[in-house]
Coordinates of C-alpha atoms and ligand atoms in Angstrom, one line a residue:
Chain Z
M12 CA -28.7 -17.0 12.2
P13 CA -25.7 -15.7 14.1
L14 CA -23.0 -14.1 12.0
R15 CA -19.9 -16.1 11.2
I16 CA -16.7 -14.0 10.7
V17 CA -13.3 -15.3 9.6
V18 CA -10.3 -13.0 10.2
T19 CA -7.1 -13.8 8.5
A20 CA -3.9 -13.1 10.5
K21 CA -0.3 -13.5 9.6
Q22 CA 2.7 -13.9 11.9
V23 CA 5.4 -11.4 10.8
I24 CA 8.7 -10.1 11.9
D25 CA 8.0 -7.1 14.1
P26 CA 8.0 -4.1 11.7
E27 CA 9.5 -1.9 14.5
T28 CA 12.6 -4.0 14.4
P29 CA 15.4 -1.4 14.5
A30 CA 17.2 -1.1 11.1
S31 CA 20.4 -2.3 12.7
A32 CA 18.8 -5.6 13.6
F33 CA 17.2 -6.1 10.1
R34 CA 19.3 -8.7 8.3
I35 CA 18.9 -10.6 5.0
D36 CA 20.7 -13.5 3.5
P37 CA 21.1 -12.4 -0.1
Q38 CA 22.3 -15.8 -1.3
A39 CA 19.4 -17.8 0.2
L40 CA 17.0 -14.9 -0.6
Q41 CA 15.7 -14.8 2.9
V42 CA 15.0 -12.2 5.5
L43 CA 16.5 -13.4 8.7
P44 CA 14.2 -13.2 11.8
P45 CA 16.0 -11.0 14.4
A46 CA 17.0 -13.1 17.3
S47 CA 16.3 -10.4 19.9
V48 CA 12.9 -9.3 18.7
P49 CA 9.9 -11.7 18.9
P50 CA 7.4 -11.9 15.9
V51 CA 4.0 -10.2 16.1
V52 CA 0.6 -10.6 14.6
N53 CA 0.6 -8.3 11.5
G54 CA -0.7 -4.9 12.7
F55 CA -3.4 -4.5 10.1
D56 CA -4.6 -8.0 10.9
E57 CA -5.0 -7.0 14.6
Q58 CA -7.1 -4.1 13.4
A59 CA -9.2 -6.5 11.3
I60 CA -9.7 -8.6 14.5
E61 CA -10.7 -5.4 16.3
A62 CA -13.3 -4.7 13.5
A63 CA -14.7 -8.2 14.0
L64 CA -14.9 -7.9 17.7
Q65 CA -16.7 -4.5 17.4
I66 CA -19.3 -6.4 15.3
K67 CA -19.4 -9.1 18.0
D68 CA -19.8 -6.4 20.7
A69 CA -23.0 -5.3 19.0
A70 CA -24.2 -8.8 18.3
P71 CA -22.7 -11.1 21.0
D72 CA -23.8 -14.4 19.3
T73 CA -21.4 -13.6 16.4
N74 CA -18.6 -16.2 16.0
V75 CA -15.2 -14.8 15.3
T76 CA -12.7 -17.3 13.9
V77 CA -9.1 -16.3 13.4
L78 CA -7.3 -18.2 10.6
S79 CA -3.5 -18.2 9.9
I80 CA -1.2 -20.2 7.7
G81 CA 2.5 -20.8 8.0
A82 CA 5.4 -23.2 8.4
S83 CA 5.7 -22.6 12.1
F84 CA 4.1 -20.4 14.7
A85 CA 5.0 -18.7 18.0
M86 CA 2.0 -20.0 19.9
D87 CA 2.0 -17.2 22.6
V88 CA 2.0 -14.6 19.8
M89 CA -0.7 -16.3 17.7
K90 CA -3.0 -16.8 20.8
K91 CA -3.3 -13.0 21.3
P92 CA -6.4 -12.8 19.1
L93 CA -8.1 -15.4 21.4
A94 CA -7.1 -13.2 24.4
M95 CA -8.6 -10.2 22.7
G96 CA -11.9 -12.0 22.5
A97 CA -12.0 -14.2 19.3
D98 CA -13.9 -17.5 19.6
E99 CA -11.6 -19.8 17.7
L100 CA -8.1 -20.0 16.3
V101 CA -7.4 -22.2 13.3
L102 CA -3.8 -22.7 12.1
V103 CA -2.9 -24.3 8.9
Q104 CA 0.6 -25.5 9.6
D105 CA 2.8 -27.2 7.0
D106 CA 6.5 -27.1 6.3
A107 CA 5.7 -26.4 2.7
L108 CA 4.1 -23.1 3.7
V109 CA 7.2 -21.0 3.5
N110 CA 6.8 -17.2 3.7
S111 CA 7.3 -16.0 0.1
P112 CA 6.4 -12.8 -1.9
D113 CA 4.3 -15.0 -4.2
P114 CA 0.8 -14.8 -2.8
S115 CA -0.6 -17.6 -5.0
V116 CA -0.1 -20.4 -2.6
A117 CA -1.4 -18.5 0.4
V118 CA -4.6 -17.6 -1.5
H119 CA -5.3 -21.2 -2.4
V120 CA -4.6 -22.5 1.1
L121 CA -6.6 -19.8 2.8
A122 CA -9.5 -20.3 0.4
A123 CA -9.5 -24.0 1.0
A124 CA -9.4 -23.5 4.8
I125 CA -12.3 -21.1 4.7
R126 CA -14.4 -23.5 2.6
K127 CA -13.7 -26.2 5.1
L128 CA -14.9 -23.9 7.9
G129 CA -18.3 -23.9 6.2
D130 CA -20.8 -21.0 5.7
V131 CA -19.0 -17.8 6.4
D132 CA -20.7 -14.4 6.2
L133 CA -17.8 -12.0 6.4
V134 CA -14.1 -12.4 5.8
L135 CA -11.9 -9.6 7.3
C136 CA -8.3 -9.2 6.4
G137 CA -5.6 -6.6 7.2
R138 CA -5.0 -4.3 4.2
Q139 CA -1.5 -5.8 3.7
A140 CA 1.1 -7.7 5.6
S141 CA 4.0 -5.7 6.8
D142 CA 6.6 -8.1 5.5
W143 CA 6.1 -8.4 1.7
D144 CA 3.6 -5.4 1.6
N145 CA 1.8 -7.2 -1.2
A146 CA -1.8 -6.2 -0.5
Q147 CA -3.2 -8.9 -2.7
V148 CA -4.0 -12.0 -0.7
P149 CA -7.3 -10.6 0.4
L150 CA -8.3 -9.6 -3.2
G151 CA -7.2 -12.9 -4.6
L152 CA -9.1 -14.7 -1.8
A153 CA -12.2 -12.7 -2.7
E154 CA -11.8 -13.8 -6.4
K155 CA -11.2 -17.4 -5.4
L156 CA -14.2 -17.6 -3.1
G157 CA -16.4 -15.5 -5.3
L158 CA -17.0 -12.8 -2.6
A159 CA -17.8 -9.2 -3.1
V160 CA -14.9 -7.1 -1.8
T161 CA -13.9 -3.6 -0.7
T162 CA -10.7 -2.4 0.9
I163 CA -9.1 0.0 3.4
A164 CA -11.9 0.2 5.9
K165 CA -11.9 2.4 9.0
R166 CA -15.3 1.2 10.1
V167 CA -17.3 -2.0 9.4
A168 CA -20.8 -2.5 10.6
V169 CA -23.3 -5.3 9.7
E170 CA -27.0 -4.9 9.7
N171 CA -29.7 -7.1 8.1
G172 CA -27.3 -9.0 5.9
I173 CA -25.6 -5.9 4.6
A174 CA -22.1 -4.7 5.5
R175 CA -21.7 -1.0 5.7
I176 CA -18.0 0.0 5.3
E177 CA -16.4 3.4 5.8
R178 CA -13.3 3.5 3.5
V179 CA -10.3 5.8 3.8
L180 CA -9.7 7.8 0.6
P181 CA -6.5 9.9 0.1
D182 CA -8.5 13.1 0.7
G183 CA -11.6 12.0 2.5
S184 CA -13.7 8.9 3.0
E185 CA -16.6 7.0 1.4
T186 CA -19.3 4.7 2.6
V187 CA -19.8 1.4 0.7
E188 CA -22.5 -1.1 1.1
I189 CA -22.1 -4.8 0.2
T190 CA -24.6 -7.6 0.6
L191 CA -23.1 -10.5 2.5
P192 CA -21.2 -12.7 2.1
A193 CA -18.3 -10.3 1.5
L194 CA -14.6 -9.7 2.2
V195 CA -13.3 -6.4 3.6
T196 CA -9.7 -5.3 4.2
V197 CA -9.1 -3.1 7.3
S198 CA -6.6 -0.2 7.7
N199 CA -4.9 1.4 10.8
E200 CA -7.4 4.3 10.6
L201 CA -9.9 1.9 12.4
G202 CA -7.9 2.7 15.5
Q203 CA -5.7 0.9 18.0
A204 CA -6.9 -2.7 18.6
R205 CA -8.1 -3.6 22.1
Y206 CA -5.6 -5.0 24.6
P207 CA -6.2 -8.5 25.9
T208 CA -7.8 -8.4 29.4
L209 CA -6.6 -10.6 32.2
R210 CA -9.8 -12.6 31.8
G211 CA -9.2 -12.9 28.1
I212 CA -5.7 -14.1 28.6
M213 CA -6.9 -16.8 31.1
A214 CA -9.7 -17.9 28.7
A215 CA -7.2 -18.0 25.8
G216 CA -4.9 -20.2 27.9
R217 CA -7.7 -22.8 28.1
K218 CA -8.5 -22.8 24.4
A219 CA -6.5 -25.0 22.1
P220 CA -6.1 -23.9 18.5
T221 CA -7.3 -26.2 15.7
I222 CA -4.3 -27.3 13.7
W223 CA -4.7 -28.5 10.1
S224 CA -2.1 -29.5 7.5
V225 CA -2.4 -28.6 3.9
A226 CA -3.7 -32.1 3.2
D227 CA -6.4 -31.6 5.9
V228 CA -7.8 -28.7 3.8
G229 CA -7.9 -30.9 0.8
L230 CA -4.9 -29.6 -1.1
D231 CA -1.8 -31.1 -2.5
M232 CA 1.1 -28.6 -2.5
S233 CA 2.5 -30.0 -5.8
S234 CA -0.7 -29.1 -7.6
L235 CA -0.5 -25.4 -6.7
T236 CA 1.1 -23.3 -9.4
P237 CA 3.3 -20.4 -8.3
G238 CA 2.8 -17.0 -9.9
L239 CA 6.0 -15.3 -8.9
E240 CA 9.5 -16.3 -8.1
L241 CA 11.9 -14.4 -5.9
V242 CA 15.1 -14.0 -7.8
G243 CA 16.9 -11.3 -5.8
L244 CA 16.9 -9.7 -2.4
A245 CA 19.1 -6.8 -1.3
L246 CA 19.3 -4.0 1.2
P247 CA 18.6 -0.6 -0.3
E248 CA 21.6 1.7 -0.9
S249 CA 21.7 4.4 1.8
G250 CA 21.5 8.0 0.6
A251 CA 24.1 10.7 0.7
A252 CA 26.0 11.5 3.9
C253 CA 24.3 14.1 6.0
E254 CA 26.0 17.4 6.6
F255 CA 25.3 18.3 10.2
I256 CA 24.8 22.0 10.9
E257 CA 26.1 23.0 14.2
G258 CA 25.9 26.3 16.2
E259 CA 26.5 27.8 19.6
D260 CA 23.1 26.5 20.6
D261 CA 20.0 25.0 19.0
A262 CA 18.7 28.4 17.9
D263 CA 22.0 29.3 16.3
A264 CA 22.0 26.0 14.5
G265 CA 18.5 26.8 13.2
R266 CA 19.7 30.2 11.9
K267 CA 22.7 28.6 10.2
L268 CA 20.5 25.9 8.7
A269 CA 18.4 28.7 7.0
L270 CA 21.6 30.3 5.6
K271 CA 22.8 26.9 4.4
L272 CA 19.5 26.1 2.6
R273 CA 19.7 29.6 0.9
E274 CA 23.3 29.0 -0.1
A275 CA 22.3 25.6 -1.6
K276 CA 19.4 27.4 -3.4
L277 CA 16.9 25.1 -1.7
V278 CA 14.7 28.0 -0.6
Chain V
M8 CA -3.6 -18.0 -22.5
A9 CA -0.3 -19.8 -22.9
D10 CA 1.3 -17.7 -25.7
G11 CA 0.8 -14.0 -25.2
Q12 CA 2.0 -11.3 -27.5
G13 CA 2.5 -7.7 -26.7
I14 CA 1.7 -5.6 -23.7
L15 CA -1.7 -4.4 -22.4
V16 CA -1.8 -1.3 -20.2
I17 CA -4.8 -0.9 -17.9
G18 CA -5.4 2.9 -18.2
E19 CA -6.8 5.4 -15.8
L20 CA -8.4 8.8 -16.3
A21 CA -7.9 12.1 -14.5
G22 CA -11.1 13.9 -15.2
S23 CA -11.5 13.4 -19.0
E24 CA -7.8 13.3 -19.6
L25 CA -5.5 10.3 -19.7
A26 CA -3.9 10.1 -16.2
L27 CA -0.2 10.8 -15.9
V28 CA 0.3 7.4 -14.3
T29 CA -1.0 5.8 -17.4
R30 CA 1.4 7.8 -19.6
E31 CA 4.1 6.5 -17.3
A32 CA 2.8 2.9 -17.7
L33 CA 2.7 3.3 -21.5
S34 CA 6.3 4.6 -21.4
A35 CA 7.3 1.5 -19.4
A36 CA 5.4 -0.7 -21.9
R37 CA 7.2 0.8 -24.9
S38 CA 10.6 0.0 -23.3
L39 CA 9.4 -3.6 -22.7
S40 CA 8.1 -3.7 -26.2
G41 CA 11.6 -2.6 -27.4
A42 CA 13.2 -5.5 -25.4
L43 CA 10.7 -7.9 -27.0
G44 CA 11.6 -6.9 -30.6
G45 CA 8.8 -4.4 -31.0
E46 CA 5.7 -6.3 -29.8
P47 CA 2.6 -4.1 -29.9
V48 CA 1.4 -2.0 -27.0
S49 CA -2.3 -1.8 -26.3
L50 CA -4.3 0.3 -23.8
V51 CA -7.7 -0.1 -22.4
I52 CA -9.6 2.8 -20.9
A53 CA -13.0 2.8 -19.5
G54 CA -15.3 5.5 -18.1
A55 CA -18.6 7.3 -18.4
D56 CA -16.9 9.8 -20.7
L57 CA -13.5 9.4 -22.2
G58 CA -13.1 12.8 -23.7
D59 CA -9.9 12.9 -25.8
A60 CA -8.1 10.2 -23.7
P61 CA -8.0 7.5 -26.4
Q62 CA -6.1 9.8 -28.8
Q63 CA -3.9 10.9 -25.9
G64 CA -3.2 7.2 -25.4
I65 CA -1.9 6.8 -28.9
S66 CA 0.3 10.0 -28.6
A67 CA 1.7 8.6 -25.3
G68 CA 2.7 5.3 -26.9
A69 CA -0.2 2.9 -27.5
D70 CA -0.7 1.1 -30.9
T71 CA -4.2 0.0 -30.1
V72 CA -6.7 1.6 -27.7
Y73 CA -9.7 -0.4 -26.5
T74 CA -12.4 1.8 -25.1
V75 CA -15.5 1.2 -23.0
V76 CA -18.0 4.0 -22.4
S77 CA -20.8 3.2 -20.0
P78 CA -22.8 5.0 -17.3
V79 CA -22.0 2.0 -15.1
L80 CA -18.4 3.3 -15.1
E81 CA -19.3 6.6 -13.5
G82 CA -16.9 7.0 -10.5
T83 CA -15.0 4.0 -11.9
P84 CA -16.2 1.3 -9.4
P85 CA -13.4 -1.3 -9.1
D86 CA -15.9 -4.2 -9.8
A87 CA -16.7 -2.8 -13.2
V88 CA -13.1 -2.0 -14.1
V89 CA -12.0 -5.5 -13.1
A90 CA -14.6 -6.9 -15.6
V91 CA -13.3 -4.5 -18.3
A92 CA -9.7 -5.3 -17.7
E93 CA -10.3 -9.1 -17.8
R94 CA -12.2 -8.8 -21.0
A95 CA -9.5 -6.6 -22.6
A96 CA -6.9 -9.3 -21.6
Q97 CA -9.0 -12.0 -23.3
V98 CA -9.2 -9.9 -26.5
A99 CA -5.7 -8.6 -26.6
S100 CA -4.2 -11.9 -25.2
P101 CA -1.0 -10.1 -24.1
R102 CA 2.3 -11.4 -22.8
Y103 CA 2.3 -8.7 -20.1
V104 CA -0.4 -6.6 -18.4
I105 CA 0.8 -3.4 -16.8
G106 CA -1.2 -1.1 -14.5
S107 CA -0.5 1.5 -11.9
K108 CA -0.3 1.2 -8.1
T109 CA -3.0 3.9 -7.4
L110 CA -6.1 3.9 -5.4
L111 CA -7.9 2.2 -8.2
G112 CA -5.1 0.0 -9.3
R113 CA -4.6 -1.4 -5.8
D114 CA -8.2 -2.7 -5.9
V115 CA -8.2 -3.8 -9.5
L116 CA -4.9 -5.3 -10.4
P117 CA -4.6 -8.1 -7.9
R118 CA -8.1 -9.3 -8.9
V119 CA -7.3 -9.1 -12.6
A120 CA -4.1 -11.2 -12.0
F121 CA -6.0 -13.9 -10.1
R122 CA -8.7 -14.0 -12.7
L123 CA -6.0 -14.5 -15.3
G124 CA -4.5 -17.4 -13.3
T125 CA -1.5 -15.6 -11.8
A126 CA -0.4 -13.2 -9.1
L127 CA 0.6 -9.6 -9.3
A128 CA 4.1 -8.1 -9.2
Q129 CA 3.1 -5.3 -6.8
D130 CA 4.5 -1.8 -6.5
C131 CA 7.2 -2.2 -9.1
A132 CA 9.9 0.5 -9.3
T133 CA 11.5 -1.1 -12.4
L134 CA 10.3 -3.6 -15.0
E135 CA 12.5 -5.5 -17.4
V136 CA 12.6 -8.6 -19.7
D137 CA 14.9 -11.4 -18.8
S138 CA 16.6 -13.9 -21.2
Q139 CA 13.6 -16.2 -21.1
Q140 CA 11.3 -13.3 -21.9
R141 CA 9.9 -13.3 -18.3
L142 CA 8.8 -10.0 -16.8
V143 CA 11.2 -9.2 -13.9
A144 CA 10.4 -6.4 -11.4
T145 CA 12.2 -4.8 -8.5
R146 CA 10.1 -3.6 -5.6
P147 CA 10.5 -2.5 -2.1
V148 CA 9.5 -5.0 0.6
Y149 CA 9.5 -5.1 4.4
G150 CA 8.4 -1.4 4.4
G151 CA 11.3 -0.5 2.2
S152 CA 13.9 -2.2 4.4
A153 CA 14.8 -4.5 1.5
I154 CA 14.5 -4.5 -2.3
A155 CA 13.2 -7.7 -3.9
K156 CA 13.5 -8.8 -7.5
V157 CA 10.6 -11.0 -8.6
A158 CA 10.1 -12.9 -11.9
C159 CA 6.6 -13.5 -13.2
L160 CA 6.1 -17.2 -14.0
Q161 CA 2.8 -17.2 -15.8
T162 CA 1.4 -15.7 -19.0
P163 CA 0.2 -13.1 -19.0
A164 CA 2.4 -11.6 -16.3
V165 CA 0.7 -8.8 -14.4
A166 CA 2.5 -5.9 -12.8
A167 CA 1.6 -2.7 -10.9
L168 CA 4.0 0.1 -11.6
R169 CA 4.7 2.5 -8.7
P170 CA 3.7 6.0 -9.8
K171 CA 6.5 8.5 -10.7
S172 CA 9.1 5.7 -11.2
V173 CA 9.2 6.0 -15.0
E174 CA 9.3 9.2 -17.1
P175 CA 6.3 9.5 -19.5
L176 CA 7.1 9.9 -23.2
E177 CA 6.8 13.3 -24.8
P178 CA 3.3 13.3 -26.4
D179 CA 3.7 12.7 -30.1
A180 CA 0.6 13.7 -32.0
S181 CA 1.9 12.2 -35.2
R182 CA 2.0 8.6 -33.8
I183 CA -0.5 6.3 -35.6
G184 CA -2.7 3.9 -33.8
E185 CA -6.1 2.3 -33.8
I186 CA -9.1 3.0 -31.5
K187 CA -11.5 0.1 -31.0
T188 CA -14.6 -0.3 -28.9
L189 CA -14.2 -3.3 -26.5
D190 CA -16.9 -5.8 -26.9
I191 CA -18.4 -6.1 -23.4
Q192 CA -21.8 -5.9 -21.9
L193 CA -21.8 -4.0 -18.6
D194 CA -24.9 -3.4 -16.4
D195 CA -25.3 -2.3 -12.8
S196 CA -25.4 -5.8 -11.5
V197 CA -21.6 -6.1 -12.0
V198 CA -21.1 -3.5 -9.2
K199 CA -21.3 -5.4 -5.9
A200 CA -19.7 -2.8 -3.6
R201 CA -22.0 0.2 -3.9
V202 CA -20.8 3.6 -2.9
V203 CA -23.6 5.3 -1.0
D204 CA -21.8 8.4 0.3
R205 CA -18.5 10.2 -0.3
T206 CA -16.9 13.0 1.6
E207 CA -13.9 14.7 -0.1
R208 CA -11.9 17.2 1.9
P209 CA -9.8 18.9 -0.7
S210 CA -6.6 20.1 0.9
E211 CA -6.3 23.7 1.7
G212 CA -3.5 25.4 -0.4
I213 CA -1.0 23.3 -2.3
R214 CA -1.7 19.6 -2.7
L215 CA 0.8 17.5 -0.8
E216 CA 1.4 15.2 -3.9
D217 CA 2.2 18.2 -6.1
A218 CA 4.2 20.4 -3.7
K219 CA 7.7 21.5 -4.5
V220 CA 8.4 21.9 -0.8
V221 CA 7.0 19.7 2.0
V222 CA 7.3 20.4 5.7
S223 CA 6.5 17.3 7.7
G224 CA 6.1 16.7 11.4
G225 CA 6.3 13.6 13.5
R226 CA 5.5 12.3 17.0
G227 CA 8.4 14.5 18.3
L228 CA 6.2 17.6 17.9
G229 CA 4.3 16.4 21.0
G230 CA 0.8 17.4 19.9
P231 CA -1.3 19.2 17.3
E232 CA 0.0 22.6 18.6
G233 CA 3.4 21.6 17.3
F234 CA 2.1 21.9 13.8
E235 CA 1.4 25.6 14.1
P236 CA 5.0 26.7 13.4
L237 CA 5.2 24.1 10.6
K238 CA 2.1 25.6 8.9
D239 CA 3.8 29.1 9.2
L240 CA 7.0 27.7 7.7
A241 CA 5.1 26.0 4.9
S242 CA 3.3 29.2 3.9
L243 CA 6.5 31.2 4.1
I244 CA 8.3 29.0 1.6
G245 CA 5.3 28.0 -0.5
G246 CA 5.1 24.4 0.7
A247 CA 2.5 21.9 2.0
V248 CA 2.3 20.3 5.4
G249 CA 2.7 16.5 5.8
A250 CA 2.9 14.1 8.7
S251 CA 4.1 10.7 9.9
R252 CA 1.6 7.9 10.6
A253 CA 2.2 8.3 14.3
V254 CA 0.7 11.8 14.1
C255 CA -2.4 10.7 12.1
D256 CA -2.9 7.6 14.3
A257 CA -2.9 10.0 17.3
G258 CA -5.5 12.1 15.7
W259 CA -3.4 15.3 15.6
L260 CA -4.1 15.6 11.9
P261 CA -6.4 13.7 9.5
S262 CA -5.0 10.7 7.6
S263 CA -4.9 12.8 4.4
Y264 CA -1.7 14.3 5.7
Q265 CA 0.1 11.0 6.0
V266 CA 3.3 10.5 4.0
G267 CA 4.7 7.0 3.5
L268 CA 4.1 3.5 2.4
T269 CA 0.5 3.5 3.3
G270 CA 0.0 7.3 2.9
K271 CA 1.0 9.7 0.2
T272 CA 4.1 9.6 -2.0
V273 CA 5.7 13.0 -2.3
T274 CA 8.5 14.1 -4.6
P275 CA 9.4 17.7 -3.7
D276 CA 12.6 19.4 -4.3
L277 CA 12.9 20.0 -0.5
Y278 CA 11.5 17.8 2.3
I279 CA 11.9 19.2 5.8
A280 CA 11.3 16.5 8.5
V281 CA 10.8 17.7 12.1
G282 CA 10.6 15.3 14.9
I283 CA 10.3 12.3 12.6
S284 CA 12.5 9.3 13.3
G285 CA 12.6 8.2 9.6
A286 CA 11.2 4.7 9.8
S287 CA 11.6 2.8 6.5
Q288 CA 7.8 2.9 6.0
H289 CA 7.8 6.7 6.3
M290 CA 10.8 7.1 4.0
A291 CA 9.0 5.0 1.4
G292 CA 6.8 8.0 0.8
C293 CA 9.5 10.8 0.6
S294 CA 12.9 9.3 -0.3
S295 CA 12.5 10.5 -3.9
A296 CA 12.7 14.1 -2.6
R297 CA 15.7 16.0 -4.2
A298 CA 16.9 17.0 -0.7
I299 CA 15.8 16.0 2.8
V300 CA 16.5 18.2 5.7
A301 CA 16.0 16.8 9.2
I302 CA 15.6 18.4 12.6
N303 CA 15.7 15.8 15.4
K304 CA 17.1 15.7 18.9
D305 CA 18.5 12.1 18.4
A306 CA 21.7 12.1 16.4
G307 CA 21.2 8.4 15.8
A308 CA 17.8 8.8 14.2
N309 CA 17.4 7.0 10.9
I310 CA 16.2 10.1 9.2
F311 CA 19.8 11.5 9.2
K312 CA 20.9 8.5 7.0
E313 CA 18.9 9.9 4.1
A314 CA 19.1 13.6 4.9
R315 CA 21.4 16.1 3.0
F316 CA 21.4 18.6 5.9
G317 CA 20.5 18.0 9.5
V318 CA 20.4 19.7 12.8
V319 CA 20.6 17.6 16.0
G320 CA 18.5 19.6 18.5
D321 CA 15.2 20.4 20.1
W322 CA 12.8 21.6 17.4
Q323 CA 11.2 24.0 19.9
K324 CA 14.5 26.0 19.9
V325 CA 15.7 25.2 16.4
L326 CA 12.6 25.9 14.4
P327 CA 11.7 29.5 15.6
A328 CA 15.2 30.7 14.9
F329 CA 15.2 28.9 11.5
I330 CA 11.9 30.5 10.5
D331 CA 13.0 34.0 11.7
Q332 CA 16.2 33.7 9.7
L333 CA 14.3 32.6 6.6
H334 CA 11.9 35.5 7.0
E335 CA 14.9 37.8 6.8
L336 CA 16.5 36.1 3.9
L337 CA 13.3 36.0 1.8
Q338 CA 12.3 39.6 2.4
Ligands
LIG2 C1 2.9 -1.8 7.4 C2 3.2 -0.4 8.0 C3 3.0 0.7 7.2 C4 3.3 2.0 7.7 N1 3.1 3.1 7.0 C5 3.5 4.3 7.4 C6 3.4 5.4 6.6 O1 2.8 5.4 5.5 N2 3.9 6.6 7.0 C7 4.5 6.7 8.2 O2 4.9 7.8 8.6 N3 4.7 5.6 9.0 C8 4.2 4.4 8.6 N4 4.3 3.3 9.5 C9 4.8 3.6 10.8 C10 6.3 3.7 11.0 O3 6.9 2.4 11.1 C11 6.7 4.5 12.2 O4 6.1 3.9 13.3 C12 6.3 6.0 12.1 O5 6.6 6.5 10.9 C13 6.9 6.7 13.3 O6 6.5 8.1 13.3 P1 7.4 9.2 13.9 O7 8.7 9.3 13.2 O8 6.5 10.5 13.9 O9 7.5 8.8 15.4 P2 8.7 8.2 16.2 O10 9.3 7.1 15.5 O11 8.3 8.1 17.6 O12 9.8 9.4 16.1 C14 9.7 10.6 16.8 C15 11.0 11.3 16.6 O13 10.9 12.6 17.2 C16 12.2 12.9 17.8 N5 11.9 14.0 18.8 C17 11.2 13.8 19.9 N6 11.2 15.0 20.6 C18 11.9 15.9 19.9 C19 12.2 17.3 20.0 N7 11.8 18.0 21.1 N8 12.9 17.9 19.0 C20 13.4 17.2 18.0 N9 13.1 15.9 17.8 C21 12.3 15.3 18.7 C22 12.7 11.6 18.3 O14 14.1 11.7 18.5 C23 12.2 10.6 17.3 O15 13.2 10.4 16.3 C24 4.0 2.1 9.0 C25 4.2 0.9 9.7 C26 3.9 -0.3 9.2 C27 4.2 -1.5 10.1

């Protein structure tokens, strides 16, 4: 049986958006998407797609389906995984799927969509989304689907129904084995995801994503209980004003900095 | 579990001692208990050997300590800790469950929350009780570009406390509490993710997380050679070397050097950032430093917004003179 891999991917505000363009509406409790910077596929999710495609490189009959949920999508952005080499793109699109820091609804909807996709051997997710930095949808999804789980992978290989995962530890790494089906989260240490090739982009242009509503995956939004409510949103207070040390030239400024740190008893 | 009472802390061990993060979580739990009119604080700790940790838990603020000792818990596999935490929550039936956002907590707490029918308040810098006795947390979001306040809607509420955001209580050996064995059957079958190999590279010299001085370099150093003067500087002033993610992604240094949101959190007295732009995700790991000093050729770099002292210039010229002058001063 060929492997079936589902990769979850979220459309997010580009995390490289300059601080000056990052805006919130503290009354509406919303982060305002910057007009000048297009959204991106969450970086860790791209790395999860890369992990799936590496497995597919080794076993070409593997099916890689990318799954995303949201209220609206920038289609050219969300088609990037197809251009990278994924087989299918499934979008659960529903006005009710507002982007919130409560992962409860996302977990239910993603789980229902994965069930609808049928027998899945491996679910790969980015370690966290760069908007709410929650790092919990994958773990909640594993609980909901009853899948064994491990996190922060820098390498994922599958052989004879067993996933072999190299995980990043704060001061080293470890290798974990899990019998499939399983869910694994992927970190940036996996390396830069592949760029779409021209052929990939052409092929993606011909593929239409499958679009489902929340009802299509058999859920009724009103039956989903939230776990958290956003009650405040603010910009952080900026720190103390910086004292710039100047000199006749760069070297002189370096010497004066040393004297300054000594004077301030910092060294 | 509609009506919870009290606070349950999911504990961690450091060797056979109670971990500092757990003493911090107990301290937070005691404050919450105060706001709830003195509801009890319980602690669960699980391991292959608990040493004196249960007693330390009482000294650090727990009224009841649930213990689990089992060979299955050797190396604290998350699968087994999740089972223990879930069982402890059933037994203690708390209003709130508090853990720590650590390597283990990151894997365990979201799963515990979902098993208990709720979601986790992640990476909380503060925890408080609102007028409806809901647990309310503040936490950085968007890589630290914004601060969100979230209220937990379900009982029990589950929260992960960010390490080093609460002072632990002074250990009080005269505190009285009860130590109970948690009724749970654990066998190897609970562990689905099996560790088959582990390579630890203990850092040379001072641990980044413990260092009083950290000298960090970024993409602006141009390559791994740029870190040579940084290492000299670190050894001169008794510090540890850190790096931005850009440096680790480029393979100039291993990821164990990474400071930031998805790297290490450092809290030194002095943080020297060389050739680092100061992206919010980097600052998330170092903004608690007492003083930040930045060397960057771009006067508009974000790092200067959080720095106490800064030099706008080329590090290749600034740094050697800076190091020479320090040499002289420290002789
Ligand atoms: C979800 C997520 C998590 C992340 N987690 C982390 C994390 O944990 N840690 C982290 O560090 N980053 C993290 N990042 C990445 C972060 O957003 C930045 O991309 C990264 O920190 C940039 O690294 P840098 O400052 O070294 O590089 P750059 O932003 O490229 O900055 C280089 C700086 O060097 C200066 N420079 C260049 N040449 C010289 C010279 N000759 N002399 C002096 N200065 C010079 C430049 O002016 C510039 O300011 C994360 C990103 C995301 C999206």
